[in-house]
């Protein structure tokens, strides 16, 4: 079983569904409210875990009502909390999510709270698990110092480092130097490179900017259009799979968790992109973010159906 480690956010999603989303100043009658485990970091680790990896998240949460939802999730999934700090004085991270039932799209306000206490020191405390990991995965919902420390440990032990630069925050460009795989969506790609990503030429131009920052491989997810990859020599495009989406929250996280698993297992790049695409496709057909992540047998079945391959 491949091992994946990295700092990541622990957040509870408070999700309201409505036939259409209100504009500023408007009140709209909604249909449902749900609380569930989320956070880009935890969603991605959940996706990787269900996809077949052994995961260790370096996280920080409170012991409050929201913290109990995350605790229950980790116990139910039997995911390690070895590097999760539980602080009675801290407020667990939260996200206010609005889902438009007409197109399954969302709007999110994320409150990092306790996640901002994932420091360099907490990452360094997990060093022994970087030494034995098969891949390292993180995002931008903890702290920049944690991401720098993560990259340094991944490089020290020669492990593939996957950086999902989400959500967009203002980080030093130096942070991207030496990153093995950067995995923005088209919006984040534009925010970090200044290149509006619509066509394949735009993907190429945005990737070039990431190469100039020192990234080795660029993966740009394009939503319903698919995913573009390049290492500067080779290009791969994998189209999205047509499904009936009911909630897209966490789709990018599903992709990243699946992708990290595939890279950790040493799959060739096209196969890894297909594996990640299948992981994301299944997740949008289910409610919730972490709860929507598919299991390995489901991903493999879809791989065979859509791409005619078994990893
Ligand atoms: O990527 C989706 C996630 O972003 C949600 O689960 C929410 O917690 C926010 O962090």
PDB file of C-alpha atoms and ligand atoms in Angstrom:
ATOM      1  CA  UNK A   1       0.000   0.000   0.000  1.00  0.00           C
ATOM      2  CA  UNK A   2       1.452   3.381  -1.048  1.00  0.00           C
ATOM      3  CA  UNK A   3       2.091   5.924   1.702  1.00  0.00           C
ATOM      4  CA  UNK A   4       1.153   9.603   1.411  1.00  0.00           C
ATOM      5  CA  UNK A   5       1.891  12.358   3.917  1.00  0.00           C
ATOM      6  CA  UNK A   6       1.467  16.116   4.105  1.00  0.00           C
ATOM      7  CA  UNK A   7      -0.070  18.988   6.010  1.00  0.00           C
ATOM      8  CA  UNK A   8      -3.710  19.652   5.230  1.00  0.00           C
ATOM      9  CA  UNK A   9      -6.788  21.490   6.379  1.00  0.00           C
ATOM     10  CA  UNK A  10      -9.393  19.991   8.700  1.00  0.00           C
ATOM     11  CA  UNK A  11     -12.652  21.820   8.096  1.00  0.00           C
ATOM     12  CA  UNK A  12     -16.349  21.223   8.642  1.00  0.00           C
ATOM     13  CA  UNK A  13     -18.523  22.112   5.674  1.00  0.00           C
ATOM     14  CA  UNK A  14     -21.846  23.774   6.427  1.00  0.00           C
ATOM     15  CA  UNK A  15     -23.686  23.377   3.151  1.00  0.00           C
ATOM     16  CA  UNK A  16     -26.976  24.940   2.126  1.00  0.00           C
ATOM     17  CA  UNK A  17     -28.810  23.904  -1.045  1.00  0.00           C
ATOM     18  CA  UNK A  18     -31.169  26.190  -2.975  1.00  0.00           C
ATOM     19  CA  UNK A  19     -32.869  26.172  -6.403  1.00  0.00           C
ATOM     20  CA  UNK A  20     -30.873  29.294  -7.195  1.00  0.00           C
ATOM     21  CA  UNK A  21     -28.297  31.312  -5.253  1.00  0.00           C
ATOM     22  CA  UNK A  22     -29.221  34.758  -3.906  1.00  0.00           C
ATOM     23  CA  UNK A  23     -27.611  37.919  -5.222  1.00  0.00           C
ATOM     24  CA  UNK A  24     -26.378  40.548  -2.741  1.00  0.00           C
ATOM     25  CA  UNK A  25     -29.260  41.724  -0.545  1.00  0.00           C
ATOM     26  CA  UNK A  26     -31.595  38.921  -1.635  1.00  0.00           C
ATOM     27  CA  UNK A  27     -33.049  36.152   0.575  1.00  0.00           C
ATOM     28  CA  UNK A  28     -33.674  32.843  -1.186  1.00  0.00           C
ATOM     29  CA  UNK A  29     -35.657  29.906   0.170  1.00  0.00           C
ATOM     30  CA  UNK A  30     -33.313  26.952   0.424  1.00  0.00           C
ATOM     31  CA  UNK A  31     -34.098  23.259   0.608  1.00  0.00           C
ATOM     32  CA  UNK A  32     -31.512  21.510   2.844  1.00  0.00           C
ATOM     33  CA  UNK A  33     -28.690  22.229   5.283  1.00  0.00           C
ATOM     34  CA  UNK A  34     -25.967  19.677   5.978  1.00  0.00           C
ATOM     35  CA  UNK A  35     -22.855  19.523   8.193  1.00  0.00           C
ATOM     36  CA  UNK A  36     -20.031  17.240   7.080  1.00  0.00           C
ATOM     37  CA  UNK A  37     -16.261  16.666   7.096  1.00  0.00           C
ATOM     38  CA  UNK A  38     -14.394  18.772   4.550  1.00  0.00           C
ATOM     39  CA  UNK A  39     -11.307  20.888   4.023  1.00  0.00           C
ATOM     40  CA  UNK A  40      -9.173  20.547   0.924  1.00  0.00           C
ATOM     41  CA  UNK A  41      -6.422  18.758   2.839  1.00  0.00           C
ATOM     42  CA  UNK A  42      -8.676  16.295   4.588  1.00  0.00           C
ATOM     43  CA  UNK A  43     -10.801  15.738   1.468  1.00  0.00           C
ATOM     44  CA  UNK A  44      -7.683  14.922  -0.548  1.00  0.00           C
ATOM     45  CA  UNK A  45      -6.339  12.554   2.100  1.00  0.00           C
ATOM     46  CA  UNK A  46      -9.759  10.875   2.341  1.00  0.00           C
ATOM     47  CA  UNK A  47      -9.803  10.440  -1.435  1.00  0.00           C
ATOM     48  CA  UNK A  48      -6.282   8.965  -1.377  1.00  0.00           C
ATOM     49  CA  UNK A  49      -7.175   6.676   1.533  1.00  0.00           C
ATOM     50  CA  UNK A  50     -10.284   5.326  -0.183  1.00  0.00           C
ATOM     51  CA  UNK A  51      -8.324   5.023  -3.430  1.00  0.00           C
ATOM     52  CA  UNK A  52      -5.982   2.625  -1.678  1.00  0.00           C
ATOM     53  CA  UNK A  53      -3.232   4.649   0.034  1.00  0.00           C
ATOM     54  CA  UNK A  54      -2.103   4.760   3.615  1.00  0.00           C
ATOM     55  CA  UNK A  55      -2.340   8.466   4.513  1.00  0.00           C
ATOM     56  CA  UNK A  56      -1.069  10.673   7.315  1.00  0.00           C
ATOM     57  CA  UNK A  57      -2.329  14.235   7.509  1.00  0.00           C
ATOM     58  CA  UNK A  58      -0.532  16.873   9.568  1.00  0.00           C
ATOM     59  CA  UNK A  59      -3.420  18.949  10.879  1.00  0.00           C
ATOM     60  CA  UNK A  60      -4.829  21.023  13.717  1.00  0.00           C
ATOM     61  CA  UNK A  61      -8.388  21.262  15.028  1.00  0.00           C
ATOM     62  CA  UNK A  62     -10.386  22.235  18.048  1.00  0.00           C
ATOM     63  CA  UNK A  63     -12.216  19.895  20.402  1.00  0.00           C
ATOM     64  CA  UNK A  64     -15.463  21.775  19.785  1.00  0.00           C
ATOM     65  CA  UNK A  65     -18.707  20.608  18.165  1.00  0.00           C
ATOM     66  CA  UNK A  66     -17.207  20.869  14.673  1.00  0.00           C
ATOM     67  CA  UNK A  67     -14.068  19.042  15.816  1.00  0.00           C
ATOM     68  CA  UNK A  68     -16.251  16.084  16.846  1.00  0.00           C
ATOM     69  CA  UNK A  69     -17.537  15.762  13.268  1.00  0.00           C
ATOM     70  CA  UNK A  70     -13.957  15.427  12.024  1.00  0.00           C
ATOM     71  CA  UNK A  71     -13.027  13.035  14.839  1.00  0.00           C
ATOM     72  CA  UNK A  72     -15.958  10.791  13.910  1.00  0.00           C
ATOM     73  CA  UNK A  73     -14.909  10.897  10.238  1.00  0.00           C
ATOM     74  CA  UNK A  74     -11.326   9.812  11.002  1.00  0.00           C
ATOM     75  CA  UNK A  75     -12.546   7.019  13.289  1.00  0.00           C
ATOM     76  CA  UNK A  76     -15.105   5.791  10.766  1.00  0.00           C
ATOM     77  CA  UNK A  77     -12.565   5.806   7.940  1.00  0.00           C
ATOM     78  CA  UNK A  78      -9.797   4.399  10.167  1.00  0.00           C
ATOM     79  CA  UNK A  79      -7.469   7.170   9.023  1.00  0.00           C
ATOM     80  CA  UNK A  80      -4.455   8.068  11.145  1.00  0.00           C
ATOM     81  CA  UNK A  81      -4.697  11.063  13.481  1.00  0.00           C
ATOM     82  CA  UNK A  82      -1.091  10.598  14.647  1.00  0.00           C
ATOM     83  CA  UNK A  83      -0.175  14.103  13.430  1.00  0.00           C
ATOM     84  CA  UNK A  84      -3.510  15.809  14.139  1.00  0.00           C
ATOM     85  CA  UNK A  85      -3.211  18.219  17.065  1.00  0.00           C
ATOM     86  CA  UNK A  86      -6.443  18.597  19.041  1.00  0.00           C
ATOM     87  CA  UNK A  87      -6.471  21.861  20.990  1.00  0.00           C
ATOM     88  CA  UNK A  88      -9.280  22.568  23.491  1.00  0.00           C
ATOM     89  CA  UNK A  89      -8.666  26.303  23.079  1.00  0.00           C
ATOM     90  CA  UNK A  90      -8.772  26.306  19.271  1.00  0.00           C
ATOM     91  CA  UNK A  91     -11.699  26.876  16.927  1.00  0.00           C
ATOM     92  CA  UNK A  92     -12.081  24.188  14.248  1.00  0.00           C
ATOM     93  CA  UNK A  93     -11.947  25.437  10.663  1.00  0.00           C
ATOM     94  CA  UNK A  94     -15.254  25.842   8.845  1.00  0.00           C
ATOM     95  CA  UNK A  95     -16.609  26.505   5.383  1.00  0.00           C
ATOM     96  CA  UNK A  96     -19.927  28.078   4.428  1.00  0.00           C
ATOM     97  CA  UNK A  97     -20.988  26.511   1.158  1.00  0.00           C
ATOM     98  CA  UNK A  98     -23.923  27.445  -1.058  1.00  0.00           C
ATOM     99  CA  UNK A  99     -24.982  24.927  -3.694  1.00  0.00           C
ATOM    100  CA  UNK A 100     -27.065  25.929  -6.670  1.00  0.00           C
ATOM    101  CA  UNK A 101     -29.291  22.918  -7.366  1.00  0.00           C
ATOM    102  CA  UNK A 102     -29.779  23.951 -10.987  1.00  0.00           C
ATOM    103  CA  UNK A 103     -26.166  23.236 -11.957  1.00  0.00           C
ATOM    104  CA  UNK A 104     -24.540  21.688  -8.823  1.00  0.00           C
ATOM    105  CA  UNK A 105     -22.000  24.542  -8.702  1.00  0.00           C
ATOM    106  CA  UNK A 106     -20.940  26.086  -5.406  1.00  0.00           C
ATOM    107  CA  UNK A 107     -19.713  29.236  -3.694  1.00  0.00           C
ATOM    108  CA  UNK A 108     -17.512  28.844  -0.620  1.00  0.00           C
ATOM    109  CA  UNK A 109     -16.328  31.041   2.245  1.00  0.00           C
ATOM    110  CA  UNK A 110     -13.596  29.202   4.149  1.00  0.00           C
ATOM    111  CA  UNK A 111     -12.542  30.133   7.681  1.00  0.00           C
ATOM    112  CA  UNK A 112      -9.110  28.611   8.345  1.00  0.00           C
ATOM    113  CA  UNK A 113      -9.186  29.095  12.173  1.00  0.00           C
ATOM    114  CA  UNK A 114      -7.140  26.258  13.790  1.00  0.00           C
ATOM    115  CA  UNK A 115      -5.589  25.319  10.433  1.00  0.00           C
ATOM    116  CA  UNK A 116      -3.375  28.399  10.751  1.00  0.00           C
ATOM    117  CA  UNK A 117      -1.578  26.661  13.580  1.00  0.00           C
ATOM    118  CA  UNK A 118      -0.072  24.032  11.273  1.00  0.00           C
ATOM    119  CA  UNK A 119       3.467  25.362  11.534  1.00  0.00           C
ATOM    120  CA  UNK A 120       6.879  24.387  10.180  1.00  0.00           C
ATOM    121  CA  UNK A 121       7.622  22.727  13.531  1.00  0.00           C
ATOM    122  CA  UNK A 122       4.561  20.472  13.226  1.00  0.00           C
ATOM    123  CA  UNK A 123       5.663  19.376   9.755  1.00  0.00           C
ATOM    124  CA  UNK A 124       9.223  18.715  10.945  1.00  0.00           C
ATOM    125  CA  UNK A 125       7.839  16.611  13.810  1.00  0.00           C
ATOM    126  CA  UNK A 126       6.546  14.170  11.169  1.00  0.00           C
ATOM    127  CA  UNK A 127       9.928  13.816   9.428  1.00  0.00           C
ATOM    128  CA  UNK A 128      10.223  10.063   9.981  1.00  0.00           C
ATOM    129  CA  UNK A 129       7.095   9.524   7.879  1.00  0.00           C
ATOM    130  CA  UNK A 130       8.439  11.630   5.013  1.00  0.00           C
ATOM    131  CA  UNK A 131      11.420   9.288   4.915  1.00  0.00           C
ATOM    132  CA  UNK A 132       9.177   6.279   4.234  1.00  0.00           C
ATOM    133  CA  UNK A 133       6.469   8.006   2.135  1.00  0.00           C
ATOM    134  CA  UNK A 134       5.837   7.293  -1.552  1.00  0.00           C
ATOM    135  CA  UNK A 135       4.403  10.754  -2.250  1.00  0.00           C
ATOM    136  CA  UNK A 136       3.926  14.068  -0.455  1.00  0.00           C
ATOM    137  CA  UNK A 137       0.761  16.108  -0.955  1.00  0.00           C
ATOM    138  CA  UNK A 138      -0.368  19.508   0.250  1.00  0.00           C
ATOM    139  CA  UNK A 139      -2.463  22.606  -0.546  1.00  0.00           C
ATOM    140  CA  UNK A 140      -2.767  26.220   0.621  1.00  0.00           C
ATOM    141  CA  UNK A 141      -5.254  25.866   3.487  1.00  0.00           C
ATOM    142  CA  UNK A 142      -2.658  25.672   6.265  1.00  0.00           C
ATOM    143  CA  UNK A 143       0.360  28.026   6.333  1.00  0.00           C
ATOM    144  CA  UNK A 144       3.017  29.020   3.834  1.00  0.00           C
ATOM    145  CA  UNK A 145       5.763  28.022   6.295  1.00  0.00           C
ATOM    146  CA  UNK A 146       4.230  24.539   6.497  1.00  0.00           C
ATOM    147  CA  UNK A 147       4.289  24.254   2.704  1.00  0.00           C
ATOM    148  CA  UNK A 148       7.944  25.363   2.537  1.00  0.00           C
ATOM    149  CA  UNK A 149       8.877  22.821   5.217  1.00  0.00           C
ATOM    150  CA  UNK A 150       6.934  20.102   3.393  1.00  0.00           C
ATOM    151  CA  UNK A 151       8.741  20.799   0.137  1.00  0.00           C
ATOM    152  CA  UNK A 152      12.103  20.732   1.939  1.00  0.00           C
ATOM    153  CA  UNK A 153      11.384  17.327   3.503  1.00  0.00           C
ATOM    154  CA  UNK A 154      10.047  15.895   0.241  1.00  0.00           C
ATOM    155  CA  UNK A 155      13.252  17.019  -1.470  1.00  0.00           C
ATOM    156  CA  UNK A 156      15.479  15.788   1.375  1.00  0.00           C
ATOM    157  CA  UNK A 157      14.075  12.269   0.973  1.00  0.00           C
ATOM    158  CA  UNK A 158      13.601  12.403  -2.822  1.00  0.00           C
ATOM    159  CA  UNK A 159       9.809  11.933  -2.695  1.00  0.00           C
ATOM    160  CA  UNK A 160       7.435  13.219  -5.393  1.00  0.00           C
ATOM    161  CA  UNK A 161       5.942  16.462  -4.119  1.00  0.00           C
ATOM    162  CA  UNK A 162       2.433  17.314  -5.369  1.00  0.00           C
ATOM    163  CA  UNK A 163       1.297  20.862  -4.662  1.00  0.00           C
ATOM    164  CA  UNK A 164      -2.359  21.713  -5.214  1.00  0.00           C
ATOM    165  CA  UNK A 165      -2.183  25.535  -5.137  1.00  0.00           C
ATOM    166  CA  UNK A 166      -5.699  26.017  -3.762  1.00  0.00           C
ATOM    167  CA  UNK A 167      -7.223  28.258  -2.737  1.00  0.00           C
ATOM    168  CA  UNK A 168      -5.292  31.080  -4.388  1.00  0.00           C
ATOM    169  CA  UNK A 169      -3.209  32.996  -1.837  1.00  0.00           C
ATOM    170  CA  UNK A 170      -0.350  35.381  -2.311  1.00  0.00           C
ATOM    171  CA  UNK A 171       2.751  33.200  -1.811  1.00  0.00           C
ATOM    172  CA  UNK A 172       6.391  33.858  -2.727  1.00  0.00           C
ATOM    173  CA  UNK A 173       7.096  32.509  -6.245  1.00  0.00           C
ATOM    174  CA  UNK A 174      10.070  30.713  -4.665  1.00  0.00           C
ATOM    175  CA  UNK A 175       7.604  28.271  -3.129  1.00  0.00           C
ATOM    176  CA  UNK A 176       7.062  26.683  -6.563  1.00  0.00           C
ATOM    177  CA  UNK A 177      10.796  26.084  -7.204  1.00  0.00           C
ATOM    178  CA  UNK A 178      11.480  22.339  -7.418  1.00  0.00           C
ATOM    179  CA  UNK A 179       7.825  21.274  -7.034  1.00  0.00           C
ATOM    180  CA  UNK A 180       7.383  17.976  -8.889  1.00  0.00           C
ATOM    181  CA  UNK A 181       3.694  18.379  -9.777  1.00  0.00           C
ATOM    182  CA  UNK A 182       1.581  21.510  -9.510  1.00  0.00           C
ATOM    183  CA  UNK A 183      -2.160  20.900  -9.952  1.00  0.00           C
ATOM    184  CA  UNK A 184      -4.170  24.151 -10.267  1.00  0.00           C
ATOM    185  CA  UNK A 185      -7.609  24.381 -11.789  1.00  0.00           C
ATOM    186  CA  UNK A 186      -7.985  26.861 -14.640  1.00  0.00           C
ATOM    187  CA  UNK A 187      -8.884  29.732 -12.268  1.00  0.00           C
ATOM    188  CA  UNK A 188      -5.881  29.138 -10.015  1.00  0.00           C
ATOM    189  CA  UNK A 189      -3.628  28.708 -13.055  1.00  0.00           C
ATOM    190  CA  UNK A 190      -4.645  32.193 -14.186  1.00  0.00           C
ATOM    191  CA  UNK A 191      -4.277  33.659 -10.688  1.00  0.00           C
ATOM    192  CA  UNK A 192      -0.726  32.339 -10.300  1.00  0.00           C
ATOM    193  CA  UNK A 193       0.509  32.923 -13.860  1.00  0.00           C
ATOM    194  CA  UNK A 194      -1.575  35.813 -15.194  1.00  0.00           C
ATOM    195  CA  UNK A 195      -2.556  33.696 -18.229  1.00  0.00           C
ATOM    196  CA  UNK A 196      -6.308  33.293 -18.775  1.00  0.00           C
ATOM    197  CA  UNK A 197      -6.761  29.576 -19.434  1.00  0.00           C
ATOM    198  CA  UNK A 198      -9.357  28.769 -22.090  1.00  0.00           C
ATOM    199  CA  UNK A 199      -7.642  26.944 -24.953  1.00  0.00           C
ATOM    200  CA  UNK A 200      -4.895  24.336 -25.076  1.00  0.00           C
ATOM    201  CA  UNK A 201      -2.482  27.082 -26.168  1.00  0.00           C
ATOM    202  CA  UNK A 202      -3.414  28.953 -22.978  1.00  0.00           C
ATOM    203  CA  UNK A 203      -2.660  25.819 -20.935  1.00  0.00           C
ATOM    204  CA  UNK A 204       0.738  25.630 -22.634  1.00  0.00           C
ATOM    205  CA  UNK A 205       1.418  29.320 -21.908  1.00  0.00           C
ATOM    206  CA  UNK A 206       0.366  29.020 -18.253  1.00  0.00           C
ATOM    207  CA  UNK A 207       2.496  25.883 -17.894  1.00  0.00           C
ATOM    208  CA  UNK A 208       5.466  27.796 -19.313  1.00  0.00           C
ATOM    209  CA  UNK A 209       5.063  30.368 -16.506  1.00  0.00           C
ATOM    210  CA  UNK A 210       5.072  27.576 -13.926  1.00  0.00           C
ATOM    211  CA  UNK A 211       8.215  26.122 -15.553  1.00  0.00           C
ATOM    212  CA  UNK A 212       9.856  29.544 -15.212  1.00  0.00           C
ATOM    213  CA  UNK A 213       9.015  29.390 -11.481  1.00  0.00           C
ATOM    214  CA  UNK A 214      10.836  26.040 -11.305  1.00  0.00           C
ATOM    215  CA  UNK A 215       7.944  23.543 -11.406  1.00  0.00           C
ATOM    216  CA  UNK A 216       8.773  20.235 -13.146  1.00  0.00           C
ATOM    217  CA  UNK A 217       5.314  18.965 -14.192  1.00  0.00           C
ATOM    218  CA  UNK A 218       2.113  20.964 -14.671  1.00  0.00           C
ATOM    219  CA  UNK A 219      -1.390  19.489 -14.399  1.00  0.00           C
ATOM    220  CA  UNK A 220      -4.234  21.933 -15.100  1.00  0.00           C
ATOM    221  CA  UNK A 221      -7.728  20.675 -14.330  1.00  0.00           C
ATOM    222  CA  UNK A 222     -10.356  22.131 -16.653  1.00  0.00           C
ATOM    223  CA  UNK A 223     -13.625  21.029 -15.010  1.00  0.00           C
ATOM    224  CA  UNK A 224     -16.077  19.464 -17.452  1.00  0.00           C
ATOM    225  CA  UNK A 225     -13.509  19.747 -20.257  1.00  0.00           C
ATOM    226  CA  UNK A 226     -10.906  17.449 -18.700  1.00  0.00           C
ATOM    227  CA  UNK A 227      -7.283  17.771 -17.646  1.00  0.00           C
ATOM    228  CA  UNK A 228      -4.130  18.997 -19.378  1.00  0.00           C
ATOM    229  CA  UNK A 229      -0.620  17.833 -18.486  1.00  0.00           C
ATOM    230  CA  UNK A 230       2.827  18.813 -19.663  1.00  0.00           C
ATOM    231  CA  UNK A 231       6.409  18.428 -18.531  1.00  0.00           C
ATOM    232  CA  UNK A 232       7.645  20.761 -21.262  1.00  0.00           C
ATOM    233  CA  UNK A 233       8.414  17.912 -23.695  1.00  0.00           C
ATOM    234  CA  UNK A 234       5.356  15.683 -23.560  1.00  0.00           C
ATOM    235  CA  UNK A 235       1.698  16.773 -23.431  1.00  0.00           C
ATOM    236  CA  UNK A 236      -1.283  14.663 -22.367  1.00  0.00           C
ATOM    237  CA  UNK A 237      -4.960  15.591 -22.432  1.00  0.00           C
ATOM    238  CA  UNK A 238      -7.580  13.432 -20.726  1.00  0.00           C
ATOM    239  CA  UNK A 239     -11.219  14.394 -21.342  1.00  0.00           C
ATOM    240  CA  UNK A 240     -13.657  14.539 -18.448  1.00  0.00           C
ATOM    241  CA  UNK A 241     -16.168  11.722 -18.033  1.00  0.00           C
ATOM    242  CA  UNK A 242     -19.806  12.706 -18.581  1.00  0.00           C
ATOM    243  CA  UNK A 243     -21.790  12.133 -15.394  1.00  0.00           C
ATOM    244  CA  UNK A 244     -24.871  13.596 -13.721  1.00  0.00           C
ATOM    245  CA  UNK A 245     -23.328  15.908 -11.121  1.00  0.00           C
ATOM    246  CA  UNK A 246     -25.280  16.680  -7.959  1.00  0.00           C
ATOM    247  CA  UNK A 247     -22.533  18.413  -5.954  1.00  0.00           C
ATOM    248  CA  UNK A 248     -19.136  19.493  -7.236  1.00  0.00           C
ATOM    249  CA  UNK A 249     -17.666  20.487  -3.850  1.00  0.00           C
ATOM    250  CA  UNK A 250     -14.451  18.536  -3.404  1.00  0.00           C
ATOM    251  CA  UNK A 251     -14.179  17.427  -7.052  1.00  0.00           C
ATOM    252  CA  UNK A 252     -10.711  18.967  -7.295  1.00  0.00           C
ATOM    253  CA  UNK A 253      -9.787  17.307  -4.029  1.00  0.00           C
ATOM    254  CA  UNK A 254     -10.956  13.938  -5.346  1.00  0.00           C
ATOM    255  CA  UNK A 255      -8.750  14.498  -8.395  1.00  0.00           C
ATOM    256  CA  UNK A 256      -5.719  15.356  -6.245  1.00  0.00           C
ATOM    257  CA  UNK A 257      -6.205  12.439  -3.853  1.00  0.00           C
ATOM    258  CA  UNK A 258      -6.561  10.030  -6.767  1.00  0.00           C
ATOM    259  CA  UNK A 259      -3.614  11.592  -8.573  1.00  0.00           C
ATOM    260  CA  UNK A 260      -1.372  11.386  -5.482  1.00  0.00           C
ATOM    261  CA  UNK A 261      -2.264   7.708  -5.075  1.00  0.00           C
ATOM    262  CA  UNK A 262      -1.466   7.002  -8.722  1.00  0.00           C
ATOM    263  CA  UNK A 263       1.873   8.839  -8.533  1.00  0.00           C
ATOM    264  CA  UNK A 264       2.723   7.147  -5.233  1.00  0.00           C
ATOM    265  CA  UNK A 265       2.070   3.791  -6.921  1.00  0.00           C
ATOM    266  CA  UNK A 266       4.339   4.726  -9.832  1.00  0.00           C
ATOM    267  CA  UNK A 267       1.648   4.761 -12.553  1.00  0.00           C
ATOM    268  CA  UNK A 268       2.717   6.318 -15.882  1.00  0.00           C
ATOM    269  CA  UNK A 269       1.395   9.871 -16.247  1.00  0.00           C
ATOM    270  CA  UNK A 270      -1.511   9.178 -18.622  1.00  0.00           C
ATOM    271  CA  UNK A 271      -2.746   6.354 -16.405  1.00  0.00           C
ATOM    272  CA  UNK A 272      -2.369   8.555 -13.328  1.00  0.00           C
ATOM    273  CA  UNK A 273      -4.464  11.287 -14.975  1.00  0.00           C
ATOM    274  CA  UNK A 274      -7.130   8.741 -15.922  1.00  0.00           C
ATOM    275  CA  UNK A 275      -7.189   7.356 -12.375  1.00  0.00           C
ATOM    276  CA  UNK A 276      -7.590  10.881 -10.968  1.00  0.00           C
ATOM    277  CA  UNK A 277     -10.266  11.743 -13.543  1.00  0.00           C
ATOM    278  CA  UNK A 278     -12.300   8.686 -12.543  1.00  0.00           C
ATOM    279  CA  UNK A 279     -11.936   9.551  -8.854  1.00  0.00           C
ATOM    280  CA  UNK A 280     -13.296  13.065  -9.486  1.00  0.00           C
ATOM    281  CA  UNK A 281     -16.074  11.880 -11.818  1.00  0.00           C
ATOM    282  CA  UNK A 282     -17.555   9.567  -9.202  1.00  0.00           C
ATOM    283  CA  UNK A 283     -17.259  12.143  -6.412  1.00  0.00           C
ATOM    284  CA  UNK A 284     -19.527  14.687  -8.138  1.00  0.00           C
ATOM    285  CA  UNK A 285     -22.353  12.159  -8.376  1.00  0.00           C
ATOM    286  CA  UNK A 286     -22.554  12.066  -4.560  1.00  0.00           C
ATOM    287  CA  UNK A 287     -23.343  14.538  -1.809  1.00  0.00           C
ATOM    288  CA  UNK A 288     -20.703  16.033   0.459  1.00  0.00           C
ATOM    289  CA  UNK A 289     -17.003  16.606   0.009  1.00  0.00           C
ATOM    290  CA  UNK A 290     -15.074  13.992   2.033  1.00  0.00           C
ATOM    291  CA  UNK A 291     -18.095  11.628   2.122  1.00  0.00           C
ATOM    292  CA  UNK A 292     -18.345  11.715  -1.689  1.00  0.00           C
ATOM    293  CA  UNK A 293     -14.913  10.173  -2.297  1.00  0.00           C
ATOM    294  CA  UNK A 294     -15.060   6.843  -4.145  1.00  0.00           C
ATOM    295  CA  UNK A 295     -13.435   3.556  -3.138  1.00  0.00           C
ATOM    296  CA  UNK A 296     -10.660   1.930  -5.139  1.00  0.00           C
ATOM    297  CA  UNK A 297     -12.847  -0.804  -6.633  1.00  0.00           C
ATOM    298  CA  UNK A 298     -15.232   1.855  -7.962  1.00  0.00           C
ATOM    299  CA  UNK A 299     -12.384   3.844  -9.517  1.00  0.00           C
ATOM    300  CA  UNK A 300     -10.938   0.725 -11.149  1.00  0.00           C
ATOM    301  CA  UNK A 301     -14.336  -0.274 -12.543  1.00  0.00           C
ATOM    302  CA  UNK A 302     -14.769   3.171 -14.117  1.00  0.00           C
ATOM    303  CA  UNK A 303     -11.188   3.089 -15.457  1.00  0.00           C
ATOM    304  CA  UNK A 304     -12.012  -0.130 -17.263  1.00  0.00           C
ATOM    305  CA  UNK A 305     -15.357   1.127 -18.553  1.00  0.00           C
ATOM    306  CA  UNK A 306     -14.137   4.535 -19.764  1.00  0.00           C
ATOM    307  CA  UNK A 307     -10.538   3.916 -20.750  1.00  0.00           C
ATOM    308  CA  UNK A 308     -10.430   0.137 -21.181  1.00  0.00           C
ATOM    309  CA  UNK A 309      -7.497  -0.180 -18.798  1.00  0.00           C
ATOM    310  CA  UNK A 310      -6.656  -1.654 -15.423  1.00  0.00           C
ATOM    311  CA  UNK A 311      -3.743  -0.082 -13.520  1.00  0.00           C
TER     312      UNK A 311
HETATM  313  O1  LIG B   1     -12.365  21.950  -2.045  1.00  0.00           O
HETATM  314  C1  LIG B   1     -13.555  21.924  -1.319  1.00  0.00           C
HETATM  315  C2  LIG B   1     -13.289  22.303   0.109  1.00  0.00           C
HETATM  316  O2  LIG B   1     -12.872  23.643   0.158  1.00  0.00           O
HETATM  317  C3  LIG B   1     -14.505  22.212   1.002  1.00  0.00           C
HETATM  318  O3  LIG B   1     -14.650  20.952   1.581  1.00  0.00           O
HETATM  319  C4  LIG B   1     -14.274  23.331   1.997  1.00  0.00           C
HETATM  320  O4  LIG B   1     -13.984  22.848   3.266  1.00  0.00           O
HETATM  321  C5  LIG B   1     -13.137  24.166   1.426  1.00  0.00           C
HETATM  322  O5  LIG B   1     -11.997  24.045   2.148  1.00  0.00           O
END
